[in-house]
Coordinates of C-alpha atoms in Angstrom, one line a residue:
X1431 CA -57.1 36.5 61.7
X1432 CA -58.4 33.0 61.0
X1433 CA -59.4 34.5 57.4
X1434 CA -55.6 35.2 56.9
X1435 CA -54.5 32.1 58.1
X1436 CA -56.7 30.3 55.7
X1437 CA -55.8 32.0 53.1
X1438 CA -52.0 31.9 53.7
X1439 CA -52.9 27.8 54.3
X1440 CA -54.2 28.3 50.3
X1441 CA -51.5 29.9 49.0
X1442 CA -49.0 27.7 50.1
X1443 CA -51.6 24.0 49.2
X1444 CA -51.6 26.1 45.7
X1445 CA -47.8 26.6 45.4
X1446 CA -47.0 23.3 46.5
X1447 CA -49.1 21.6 43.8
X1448 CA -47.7 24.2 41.1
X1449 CA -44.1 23.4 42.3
X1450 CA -44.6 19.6 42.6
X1451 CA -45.8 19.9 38.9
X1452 CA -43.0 21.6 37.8
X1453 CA -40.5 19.6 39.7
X1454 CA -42.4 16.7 37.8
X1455 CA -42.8 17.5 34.3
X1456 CA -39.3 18.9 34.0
X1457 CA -38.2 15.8 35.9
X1458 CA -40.0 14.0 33.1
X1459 CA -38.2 15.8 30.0
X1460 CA -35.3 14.3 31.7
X1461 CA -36.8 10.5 31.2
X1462 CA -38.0 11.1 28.3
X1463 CA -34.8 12.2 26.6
X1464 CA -33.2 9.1 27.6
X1465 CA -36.4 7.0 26.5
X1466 CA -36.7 8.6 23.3
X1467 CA -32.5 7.7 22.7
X1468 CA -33.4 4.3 23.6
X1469 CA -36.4 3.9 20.9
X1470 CA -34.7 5.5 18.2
X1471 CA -31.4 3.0 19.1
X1472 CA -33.7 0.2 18.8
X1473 CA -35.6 1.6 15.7
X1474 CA -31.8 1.6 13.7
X1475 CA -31.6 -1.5 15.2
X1476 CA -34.8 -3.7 14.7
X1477 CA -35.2 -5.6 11.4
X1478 CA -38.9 -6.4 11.4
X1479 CA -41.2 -3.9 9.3
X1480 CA -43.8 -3.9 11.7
X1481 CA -41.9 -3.3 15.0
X1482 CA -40.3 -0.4 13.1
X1483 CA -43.7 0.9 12.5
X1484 CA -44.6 0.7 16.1
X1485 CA -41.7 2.4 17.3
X1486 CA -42.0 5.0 14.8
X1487 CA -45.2 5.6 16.4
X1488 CA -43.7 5.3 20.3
X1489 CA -41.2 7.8 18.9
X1490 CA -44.0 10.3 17.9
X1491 CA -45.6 10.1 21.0
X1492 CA -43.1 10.3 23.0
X1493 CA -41.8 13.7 20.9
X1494 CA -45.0 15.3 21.1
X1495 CA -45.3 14.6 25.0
X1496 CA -41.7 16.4 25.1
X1497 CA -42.6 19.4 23.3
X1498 CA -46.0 20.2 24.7
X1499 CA -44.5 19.8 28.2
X1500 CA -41.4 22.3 27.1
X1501 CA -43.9 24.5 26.1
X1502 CA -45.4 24.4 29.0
X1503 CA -42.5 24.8 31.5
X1504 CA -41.8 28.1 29.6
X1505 CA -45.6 30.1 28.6
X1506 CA -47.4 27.8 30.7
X1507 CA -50.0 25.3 30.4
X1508 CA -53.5 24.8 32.7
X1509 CA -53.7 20.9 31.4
X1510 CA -50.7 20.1 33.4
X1511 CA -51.0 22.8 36.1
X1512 CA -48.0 24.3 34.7
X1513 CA -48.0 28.2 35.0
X1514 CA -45.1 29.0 33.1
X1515 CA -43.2 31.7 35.2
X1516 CA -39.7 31.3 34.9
X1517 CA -37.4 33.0 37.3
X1518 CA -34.1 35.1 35.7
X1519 CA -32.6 31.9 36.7
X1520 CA -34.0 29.1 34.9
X1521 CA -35.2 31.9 32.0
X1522 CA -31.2 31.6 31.4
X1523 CA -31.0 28.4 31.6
X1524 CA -33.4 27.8 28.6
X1525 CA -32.3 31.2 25.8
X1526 CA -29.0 31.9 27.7
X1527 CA -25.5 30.6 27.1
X1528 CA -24.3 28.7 28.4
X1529 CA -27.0 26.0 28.3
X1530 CA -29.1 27.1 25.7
X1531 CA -31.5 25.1 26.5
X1532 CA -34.9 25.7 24.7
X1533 CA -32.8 25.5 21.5
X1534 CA -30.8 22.3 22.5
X1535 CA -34.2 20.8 22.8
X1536 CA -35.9 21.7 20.0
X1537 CA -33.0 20.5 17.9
X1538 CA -33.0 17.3 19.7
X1539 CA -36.7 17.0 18.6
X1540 CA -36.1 18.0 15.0
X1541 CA -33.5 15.4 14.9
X1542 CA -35.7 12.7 16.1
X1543 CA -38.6 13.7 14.1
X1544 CA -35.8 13.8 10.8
X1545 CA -34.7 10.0 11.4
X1546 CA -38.5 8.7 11.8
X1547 CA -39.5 9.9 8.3
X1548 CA -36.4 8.2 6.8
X1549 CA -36.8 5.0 4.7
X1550 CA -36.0 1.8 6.2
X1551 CA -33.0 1.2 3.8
X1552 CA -31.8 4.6 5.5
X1553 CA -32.1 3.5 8.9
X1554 CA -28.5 2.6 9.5
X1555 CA -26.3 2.6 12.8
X1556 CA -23.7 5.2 11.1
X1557 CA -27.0 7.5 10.3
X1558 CA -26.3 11.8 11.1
X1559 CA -29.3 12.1 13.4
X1560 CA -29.0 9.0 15.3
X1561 CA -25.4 9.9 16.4
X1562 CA -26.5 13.3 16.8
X1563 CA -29.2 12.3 19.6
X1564 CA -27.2 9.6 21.3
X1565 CA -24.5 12.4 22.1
X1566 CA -27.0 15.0 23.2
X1567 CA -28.7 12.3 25.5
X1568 CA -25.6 11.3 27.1
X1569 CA -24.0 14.5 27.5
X1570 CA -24.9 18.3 27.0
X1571 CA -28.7 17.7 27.0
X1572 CA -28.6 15.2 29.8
X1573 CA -26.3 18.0 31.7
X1574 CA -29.0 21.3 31.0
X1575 CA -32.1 19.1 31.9
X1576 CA -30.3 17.9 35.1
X1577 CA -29.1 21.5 35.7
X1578 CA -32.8 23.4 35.2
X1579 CA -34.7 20.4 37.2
X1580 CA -32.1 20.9 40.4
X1581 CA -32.9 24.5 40.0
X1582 CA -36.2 23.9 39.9
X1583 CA -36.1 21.8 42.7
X1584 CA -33.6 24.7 44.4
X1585 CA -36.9 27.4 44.0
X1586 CA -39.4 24.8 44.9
X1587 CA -37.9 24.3 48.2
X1588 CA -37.2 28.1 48.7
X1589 CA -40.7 29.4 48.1
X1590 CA -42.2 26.9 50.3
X1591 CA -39.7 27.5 53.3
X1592 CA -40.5 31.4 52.8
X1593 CA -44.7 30.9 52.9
X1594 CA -43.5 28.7 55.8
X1595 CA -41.7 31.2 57.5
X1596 CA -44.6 34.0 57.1
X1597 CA -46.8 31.3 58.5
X1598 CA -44.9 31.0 61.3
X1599 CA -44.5 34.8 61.7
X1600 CA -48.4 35.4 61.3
X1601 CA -49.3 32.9 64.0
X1602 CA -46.3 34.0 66.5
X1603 CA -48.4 38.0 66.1
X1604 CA -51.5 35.9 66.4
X1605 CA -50.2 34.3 69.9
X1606 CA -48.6 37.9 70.8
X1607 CA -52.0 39.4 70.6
X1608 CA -54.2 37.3 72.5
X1609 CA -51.2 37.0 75.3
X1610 CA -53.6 38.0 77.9
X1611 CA -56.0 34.7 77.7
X1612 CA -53.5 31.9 78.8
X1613 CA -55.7 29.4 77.6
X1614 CA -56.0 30.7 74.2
X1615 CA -52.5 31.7 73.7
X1616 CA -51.7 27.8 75.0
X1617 CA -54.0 26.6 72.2
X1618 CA -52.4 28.9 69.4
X1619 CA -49.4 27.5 70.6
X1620 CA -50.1 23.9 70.3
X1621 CA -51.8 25.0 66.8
X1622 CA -48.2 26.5 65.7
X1623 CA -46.1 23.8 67.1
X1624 CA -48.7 20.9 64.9
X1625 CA -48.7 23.6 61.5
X1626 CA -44.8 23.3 62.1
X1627 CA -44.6 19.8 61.9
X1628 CA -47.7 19.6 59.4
X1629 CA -45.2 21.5 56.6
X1630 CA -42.2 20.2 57.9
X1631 CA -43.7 16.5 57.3
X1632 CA -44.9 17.5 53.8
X1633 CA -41.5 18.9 53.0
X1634 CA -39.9 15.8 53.6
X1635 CA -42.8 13.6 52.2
X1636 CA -42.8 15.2 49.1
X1637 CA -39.1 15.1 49.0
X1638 CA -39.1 11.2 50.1
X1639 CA -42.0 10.7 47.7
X1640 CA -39.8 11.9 44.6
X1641 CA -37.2 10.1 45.8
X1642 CA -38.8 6.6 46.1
X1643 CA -40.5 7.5 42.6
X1644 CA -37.1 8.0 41.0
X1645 CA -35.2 4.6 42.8
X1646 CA -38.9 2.7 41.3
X1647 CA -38.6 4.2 37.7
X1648 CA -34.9 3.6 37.7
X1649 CA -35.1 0.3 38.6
X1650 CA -37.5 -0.5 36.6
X1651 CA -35.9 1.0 33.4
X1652 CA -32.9 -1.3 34.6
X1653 CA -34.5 -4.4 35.2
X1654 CA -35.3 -5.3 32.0
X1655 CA -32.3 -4.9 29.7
X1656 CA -30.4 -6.1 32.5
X1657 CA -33.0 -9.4 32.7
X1658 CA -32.7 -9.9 28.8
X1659 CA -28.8 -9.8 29.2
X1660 CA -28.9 -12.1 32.1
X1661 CA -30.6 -14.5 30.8
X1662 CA -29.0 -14.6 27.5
X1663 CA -26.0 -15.2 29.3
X1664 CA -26.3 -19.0 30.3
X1665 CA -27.2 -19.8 26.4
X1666 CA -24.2 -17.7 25.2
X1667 CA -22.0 -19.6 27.7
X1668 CA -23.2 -22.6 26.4
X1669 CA -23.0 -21.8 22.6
X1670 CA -19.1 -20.8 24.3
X1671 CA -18.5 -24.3 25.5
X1672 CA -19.5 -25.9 22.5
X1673 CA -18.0 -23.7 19.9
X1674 CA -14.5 -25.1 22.5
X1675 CA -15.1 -28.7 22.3
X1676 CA -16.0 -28.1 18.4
X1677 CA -12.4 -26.4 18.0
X1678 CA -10.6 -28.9 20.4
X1679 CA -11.8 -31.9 18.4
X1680 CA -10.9 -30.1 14.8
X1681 CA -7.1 -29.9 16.6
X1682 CA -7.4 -33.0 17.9
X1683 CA -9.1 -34.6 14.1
X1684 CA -6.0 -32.4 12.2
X1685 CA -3.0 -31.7 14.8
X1686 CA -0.9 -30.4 11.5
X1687 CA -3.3 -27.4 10.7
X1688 CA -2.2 -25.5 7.2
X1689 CA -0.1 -22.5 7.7
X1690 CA -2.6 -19.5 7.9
X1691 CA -4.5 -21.2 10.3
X1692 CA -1.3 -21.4 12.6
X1693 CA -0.7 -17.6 11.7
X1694 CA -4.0 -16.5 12.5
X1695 CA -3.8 -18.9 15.3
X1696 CA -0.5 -17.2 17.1
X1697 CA -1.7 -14.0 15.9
X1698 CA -5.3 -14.1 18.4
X1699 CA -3.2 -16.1 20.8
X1700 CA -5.9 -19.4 20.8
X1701 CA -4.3 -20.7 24.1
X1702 CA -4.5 -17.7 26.3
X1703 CA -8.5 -17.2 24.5
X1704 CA -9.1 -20.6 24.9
X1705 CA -8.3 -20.5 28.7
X1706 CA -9.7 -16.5 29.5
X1707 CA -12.9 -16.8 27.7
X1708 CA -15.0 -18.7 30.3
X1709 CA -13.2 -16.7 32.6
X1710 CA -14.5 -13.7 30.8
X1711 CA -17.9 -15.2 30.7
X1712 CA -18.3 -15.9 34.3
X1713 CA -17.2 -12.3 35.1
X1714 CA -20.2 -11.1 33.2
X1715 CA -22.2 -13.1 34.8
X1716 CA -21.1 -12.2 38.2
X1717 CA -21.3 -8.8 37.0
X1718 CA -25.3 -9.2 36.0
X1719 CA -26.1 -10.7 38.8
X1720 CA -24.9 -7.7 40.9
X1721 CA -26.7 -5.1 39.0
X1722 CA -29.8 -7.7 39.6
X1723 CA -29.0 -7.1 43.3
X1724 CA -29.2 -3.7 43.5
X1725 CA -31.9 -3.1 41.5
X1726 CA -33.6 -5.3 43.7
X1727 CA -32.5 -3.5 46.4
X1728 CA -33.5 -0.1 44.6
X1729 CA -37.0 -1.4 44.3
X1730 CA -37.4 -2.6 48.3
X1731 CA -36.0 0.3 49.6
X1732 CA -38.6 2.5 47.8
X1733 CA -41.6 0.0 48.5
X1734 CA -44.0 2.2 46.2
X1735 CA -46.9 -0.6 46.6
X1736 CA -46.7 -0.7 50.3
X1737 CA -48.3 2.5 51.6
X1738 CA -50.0 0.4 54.1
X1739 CA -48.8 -1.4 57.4
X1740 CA -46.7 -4.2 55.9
X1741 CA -45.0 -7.0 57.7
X1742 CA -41.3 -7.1 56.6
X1743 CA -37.5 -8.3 58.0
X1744 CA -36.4 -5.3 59.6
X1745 CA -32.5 -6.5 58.6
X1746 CA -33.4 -6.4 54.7
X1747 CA -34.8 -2.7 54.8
X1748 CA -31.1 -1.9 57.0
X1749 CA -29.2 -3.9 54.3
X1750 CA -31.0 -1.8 51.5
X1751 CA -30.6 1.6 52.9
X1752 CA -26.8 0.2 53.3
X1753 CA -26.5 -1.1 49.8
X1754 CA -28.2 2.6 48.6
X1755 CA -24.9 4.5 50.8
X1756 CA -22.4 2.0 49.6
X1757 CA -20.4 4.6 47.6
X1758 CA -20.3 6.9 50.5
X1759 CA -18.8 4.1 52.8
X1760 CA -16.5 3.5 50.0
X1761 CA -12.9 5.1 50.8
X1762 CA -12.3 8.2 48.2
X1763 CA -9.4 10.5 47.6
X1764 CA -10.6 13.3 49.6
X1765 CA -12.3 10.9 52.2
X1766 CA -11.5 7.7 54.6
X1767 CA -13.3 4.5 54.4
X1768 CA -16.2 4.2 56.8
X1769 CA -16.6 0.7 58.2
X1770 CA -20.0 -0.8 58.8
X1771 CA -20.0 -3.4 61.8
X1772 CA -23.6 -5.2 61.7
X1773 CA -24.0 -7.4 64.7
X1774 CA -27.7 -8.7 63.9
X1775 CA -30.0 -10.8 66.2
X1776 CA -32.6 -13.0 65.5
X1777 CA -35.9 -10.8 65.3
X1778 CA -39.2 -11.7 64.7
X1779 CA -41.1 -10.0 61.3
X1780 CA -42.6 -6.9 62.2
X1781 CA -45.5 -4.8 61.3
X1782 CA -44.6 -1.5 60.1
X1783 CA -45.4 1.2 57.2
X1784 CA -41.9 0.0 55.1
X1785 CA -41.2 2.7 53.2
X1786 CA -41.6 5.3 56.3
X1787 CA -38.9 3.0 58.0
X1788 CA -36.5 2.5 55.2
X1789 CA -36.4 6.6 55.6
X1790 CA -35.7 6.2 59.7
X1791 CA -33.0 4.3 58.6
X1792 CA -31.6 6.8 55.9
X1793 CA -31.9 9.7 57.9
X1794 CA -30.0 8.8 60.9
X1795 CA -27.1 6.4 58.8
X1796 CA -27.0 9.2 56.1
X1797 CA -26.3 12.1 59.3
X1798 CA -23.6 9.8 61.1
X1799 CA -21.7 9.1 57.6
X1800 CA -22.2 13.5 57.2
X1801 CA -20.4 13.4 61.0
X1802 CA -17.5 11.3 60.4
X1803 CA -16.6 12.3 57.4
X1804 CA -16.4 15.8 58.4
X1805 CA -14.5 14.3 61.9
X1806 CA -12.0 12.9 59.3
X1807 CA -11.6 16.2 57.7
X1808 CA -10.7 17.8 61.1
X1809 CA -7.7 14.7 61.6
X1810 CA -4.8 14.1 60.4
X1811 CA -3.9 11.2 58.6
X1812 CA -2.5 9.0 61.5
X1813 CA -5.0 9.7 63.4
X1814 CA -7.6 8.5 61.2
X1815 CA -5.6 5.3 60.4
X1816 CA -5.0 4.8 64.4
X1817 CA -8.8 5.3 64.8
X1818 CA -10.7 4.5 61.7
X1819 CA -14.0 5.5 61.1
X1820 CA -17.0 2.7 62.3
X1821 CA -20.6 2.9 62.1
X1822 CA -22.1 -0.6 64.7
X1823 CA -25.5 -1.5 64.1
X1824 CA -26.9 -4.1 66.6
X1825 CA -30.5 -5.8 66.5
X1826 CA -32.4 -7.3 69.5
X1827 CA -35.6 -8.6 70.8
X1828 CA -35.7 -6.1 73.7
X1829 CA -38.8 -7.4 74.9
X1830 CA -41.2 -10.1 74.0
X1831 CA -43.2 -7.8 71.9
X1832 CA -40.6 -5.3 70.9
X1833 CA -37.4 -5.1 68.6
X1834 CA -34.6 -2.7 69.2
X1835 CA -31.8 -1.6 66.5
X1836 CA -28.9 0.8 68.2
X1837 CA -27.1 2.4 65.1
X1838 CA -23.4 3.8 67.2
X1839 CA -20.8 5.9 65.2
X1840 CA -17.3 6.6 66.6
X1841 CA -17.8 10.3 65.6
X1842 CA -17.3 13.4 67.4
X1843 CA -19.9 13.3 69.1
X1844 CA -22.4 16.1 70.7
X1845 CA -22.7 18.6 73.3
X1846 CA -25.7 18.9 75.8
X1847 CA -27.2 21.9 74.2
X1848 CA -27.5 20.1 70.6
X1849 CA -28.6 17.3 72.5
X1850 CA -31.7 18.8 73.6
X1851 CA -32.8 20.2 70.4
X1852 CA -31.7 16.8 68.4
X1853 CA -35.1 16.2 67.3
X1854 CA -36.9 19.4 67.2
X1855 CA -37.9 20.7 63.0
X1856 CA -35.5 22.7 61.5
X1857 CA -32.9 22.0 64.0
X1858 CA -29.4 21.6 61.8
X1859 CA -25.6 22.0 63.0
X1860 CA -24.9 21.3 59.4
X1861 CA -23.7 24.4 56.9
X1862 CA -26.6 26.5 55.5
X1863 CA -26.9 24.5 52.6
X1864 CA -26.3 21.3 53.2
X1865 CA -29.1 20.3 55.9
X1866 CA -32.5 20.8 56.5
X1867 CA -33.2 20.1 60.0
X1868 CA -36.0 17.6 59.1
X1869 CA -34.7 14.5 58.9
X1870 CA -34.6 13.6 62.5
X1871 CA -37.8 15.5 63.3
X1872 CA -39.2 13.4 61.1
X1873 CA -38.0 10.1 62.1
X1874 CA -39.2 10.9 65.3
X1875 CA -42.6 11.4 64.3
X1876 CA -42.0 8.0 62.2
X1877 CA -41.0 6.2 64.8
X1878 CA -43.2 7.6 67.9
X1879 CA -46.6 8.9 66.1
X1880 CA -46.7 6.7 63.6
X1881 CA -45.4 3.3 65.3
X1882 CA -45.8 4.2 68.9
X1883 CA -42.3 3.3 69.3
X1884 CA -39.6 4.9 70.7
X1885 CA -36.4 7.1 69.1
X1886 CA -33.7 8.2 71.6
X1887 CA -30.5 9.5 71.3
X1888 CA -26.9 9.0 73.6
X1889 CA -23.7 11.0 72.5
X1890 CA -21.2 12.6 74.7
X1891 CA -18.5 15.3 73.0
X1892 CA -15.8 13.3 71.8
X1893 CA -17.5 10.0 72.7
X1894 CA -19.5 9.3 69.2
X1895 CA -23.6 9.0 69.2
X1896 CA -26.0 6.1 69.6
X1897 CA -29.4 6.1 67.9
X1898 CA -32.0 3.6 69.5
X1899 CA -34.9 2.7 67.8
X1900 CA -37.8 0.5 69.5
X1901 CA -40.4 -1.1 67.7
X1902 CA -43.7 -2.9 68.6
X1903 CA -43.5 -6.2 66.8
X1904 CA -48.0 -5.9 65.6
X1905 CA -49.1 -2.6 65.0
X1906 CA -52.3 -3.3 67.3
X1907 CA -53.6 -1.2 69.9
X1908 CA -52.4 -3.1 73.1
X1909 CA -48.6 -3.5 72.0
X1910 CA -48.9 0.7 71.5
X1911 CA -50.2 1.0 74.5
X1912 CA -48.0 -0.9 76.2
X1913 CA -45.0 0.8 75.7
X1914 CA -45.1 3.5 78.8
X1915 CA -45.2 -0.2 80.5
X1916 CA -42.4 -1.7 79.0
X1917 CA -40.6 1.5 79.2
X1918 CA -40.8 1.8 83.0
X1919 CA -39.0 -1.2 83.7
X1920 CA -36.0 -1.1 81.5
X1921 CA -32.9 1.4 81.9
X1922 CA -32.8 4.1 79.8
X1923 CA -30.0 4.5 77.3
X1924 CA -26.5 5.0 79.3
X1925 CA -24.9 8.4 78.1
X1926 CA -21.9 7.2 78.3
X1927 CA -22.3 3.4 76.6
X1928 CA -20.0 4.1 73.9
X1929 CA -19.2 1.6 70.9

């Protein structure tokens, strides 16, 4: 039996690397078509021989990592752990209308490889290939690579919750067999229940992992053109202001201009330009310095360089995941506006693994947005605008060496029996399709195994939910072990403390 169990334990370490590298590489084809858009832009664009020369040879590169790793995804390739068995799926996807996507991408290449042998007199914005590859890499390329990575994903995700599932079953005949030693059948119990939340955990790692990989990469492919433009900006407001006071001293040097300069002058409307353009100016940068933000924001939420305990402001990590779910607060024609209420306290820094957090907070603000907007589904219109949807987030020092954050939502609330099984894997009242079961179970684990806090739960049908997460302030053995202490004396969560 162990011999089986070992084996099965392979199979699925084996299929998780092979569908983490195909999840990757085809995730990469995606990046790459944009990167190779962007040198080839530049390469019409630049002026200087020798940068030419060096993105010609970027471009090259970048083609030939492109090609091998299509290649790959389709026969199969040992160098990038790539075994090159398509489903009848994704085989579609690539020869089949109405993607077409092996030949979309080898035309892409051929184009790019076409406008990096041309001459340098050649290389002009109007040029056949470059227009052909900024079309592709903004629409039906971009679409097929985003369709065959989701479906990727979509398989990924399918064979490992299958291998998980005959796990499960093999251990449940394991236990079913050797009912008649308590002690042993106790132990294969306890086994099962930690192999369930082993590969529930390294669903949901692997998932979170990809995710804080894509919000670093995008950032940083953001943060630089969006640095260059913001710091161009302040010169070009200046060169703005003098190119005014340059004009208003000609008009006030010649009031009586010639005639074709008052044409030309009525024509552009030079009052209304003269009084919009700083306006205009100041709007973009106000609008920089908001794609600054998120970025920023982008690249603390996913805290790639902090794997380690960290000591951070628990209210920036809540502002980022908010800042991340802005659109779904936003009000949309199929949806209300969801209104965030933060009502912070003044808590101490805290020692915590970051990134683990910033996915606490995800989870459980991403599954009260999922409630309420499916609440507001269920209502009509008045009723919505007589009660309007509110998510309350409080902060606290609860104790001298713990912080508390209550996260409320004015939902519809739960019923005992979902209630008990809130935080157990696999555990969803959401459509088949649309939820897991994990994130809870794994916040738990987050916030209680990993932090020796604590993670409970209030909710009443009809009454909303209430989230409470506690936190030791140091991550050192005597705060952790002081938490049955701390927990003795204080009232637990009221059922019925509604926001």
């Amino acid at each position: 039996m162990n011999r089986a169990v070992d084996s099965l334990y392979h199979e699925i370490n084996m299929a998780r690397e092979i569908n983490a590298a195909v999840v990757n590489v085809s995730g990469r084809q995606r990046m790459l078509s944009q990167r190779i858009a962007f040198f080839c832009l530049k390469l019409v664009c630049a002026e200087n021989p020798l940068e030419r020369e060096n993105l010609r040879g970027a471009l090259v590169d970048a083609i030939e990592l492109m090609e091998k790793s299509h290649n790959g995804l389709i026969g199969g390739d040992e160098s990038m752990n790539l075994p090159g068995r398509l489903s009848k799926t994704v085989n579609a996807m690539y020869f089949e209308a109405p993607l077409y996507l092996d030949k979309q991408v080898r035309q892409y290449i051929e184009q790019v490889r076409a406008l990096i042998s041309l001459a340098d007199v050649e290389l002009k914005a109007e040029n056949s290939h470059l227009s052909y590859i900024m079309s592709a890499a903004s629409s039906e390329l971009l679409a097929a690579l985003d369709a065959v990575v989701s479906q990727y994903q979509k398989e990924s995700e399918a064979e490992q919750l299958a291998l998980d599932r005959k796990l499960v079953e093999l251990y449940k005949q394991s236990c079913t067999a050797t009912a008649a030693a308590q002690a042993q059948a106790q132990q294969l119990q306890q086994t099962l229940h930690y192999l369930q939340q082993a590969q529930a955990h390294l669903v949901h790692s692997e998932k979170m992992s990809s995710l804080g990989q894509l919000l670093a990469g995008v950032a940083h492919e953001i943060n630089n053109p969006v640095t260059f433009i913001y710091c161009n900006l302040s010169h070009a407001h200046n060169y703005v202001q003098d190119v005014l006071e340059l004009l208003n001293l000609y008009r006030q040097r010649y009031p009586q201009p010639a005639a074709e300069i008052e044409d030309l002058s009525d024509c552009i409307e030079l009052e209304f330009l003269l009084e919009d353009l700083p306006k205009v100016m100041s709007s973009m940068k106000m609008g920089a310095e908001r794609i600054r933000q998120i970025v920023l924001s982008l690249r603390n939420f996913s805290r790639l360089d902090e794997a380690e305990i960290t000591v951070v402001d628990i209210h920036e990590g809540i502002e980022n995941t908010l800042l991340i779910l802005q659109n779904r607060l936003k009000a949309q024609p199929d949806c209300a506006g969801i209104k965030v209420v933060k009502e912070f306290g003044n808590l101490p820094p805290v020692e915590c693994y970051a990134s683990q957090l910033n996915q606490v907070f995800m989870n459980i603000l991403a599954n009260a947005l999922d409630a309420l907007n499916s609440y507001n589904a269920q209502r009509c219109e008045q009723e919505v605008q007589d009660n309007p949807s509110c998510i309350t987030i409080r902060t606290e020092v609860s104790h001298p060496d713990y912080v508390r954050v209550r996260i409320a939502d004015n939902g519809p609330g739960m019923t005992k029996d979902v209630m008990t099984q809130l935080f157990e894997p696999f555990f969803t009242t959401k459509p088949v399709g649309q939820g897991t079961g994990l994130g809870l179970s794994i916040s738990y684990q987050i916030v209680v195994d990993k932090h020796g806090g604590r993670l409970e739960c209030a909710s009443l049908p009809g009454e909303g939910a209430e989230f409470v997460i506690e936190l030791p302030v140091c991550q050192s053995r005597q705060a952790v072990g002081d938490l049955n202490s701390m927990v003795a004396h204080q009232e637990p969560v009221a059922a019925k403390e509604r926001v």
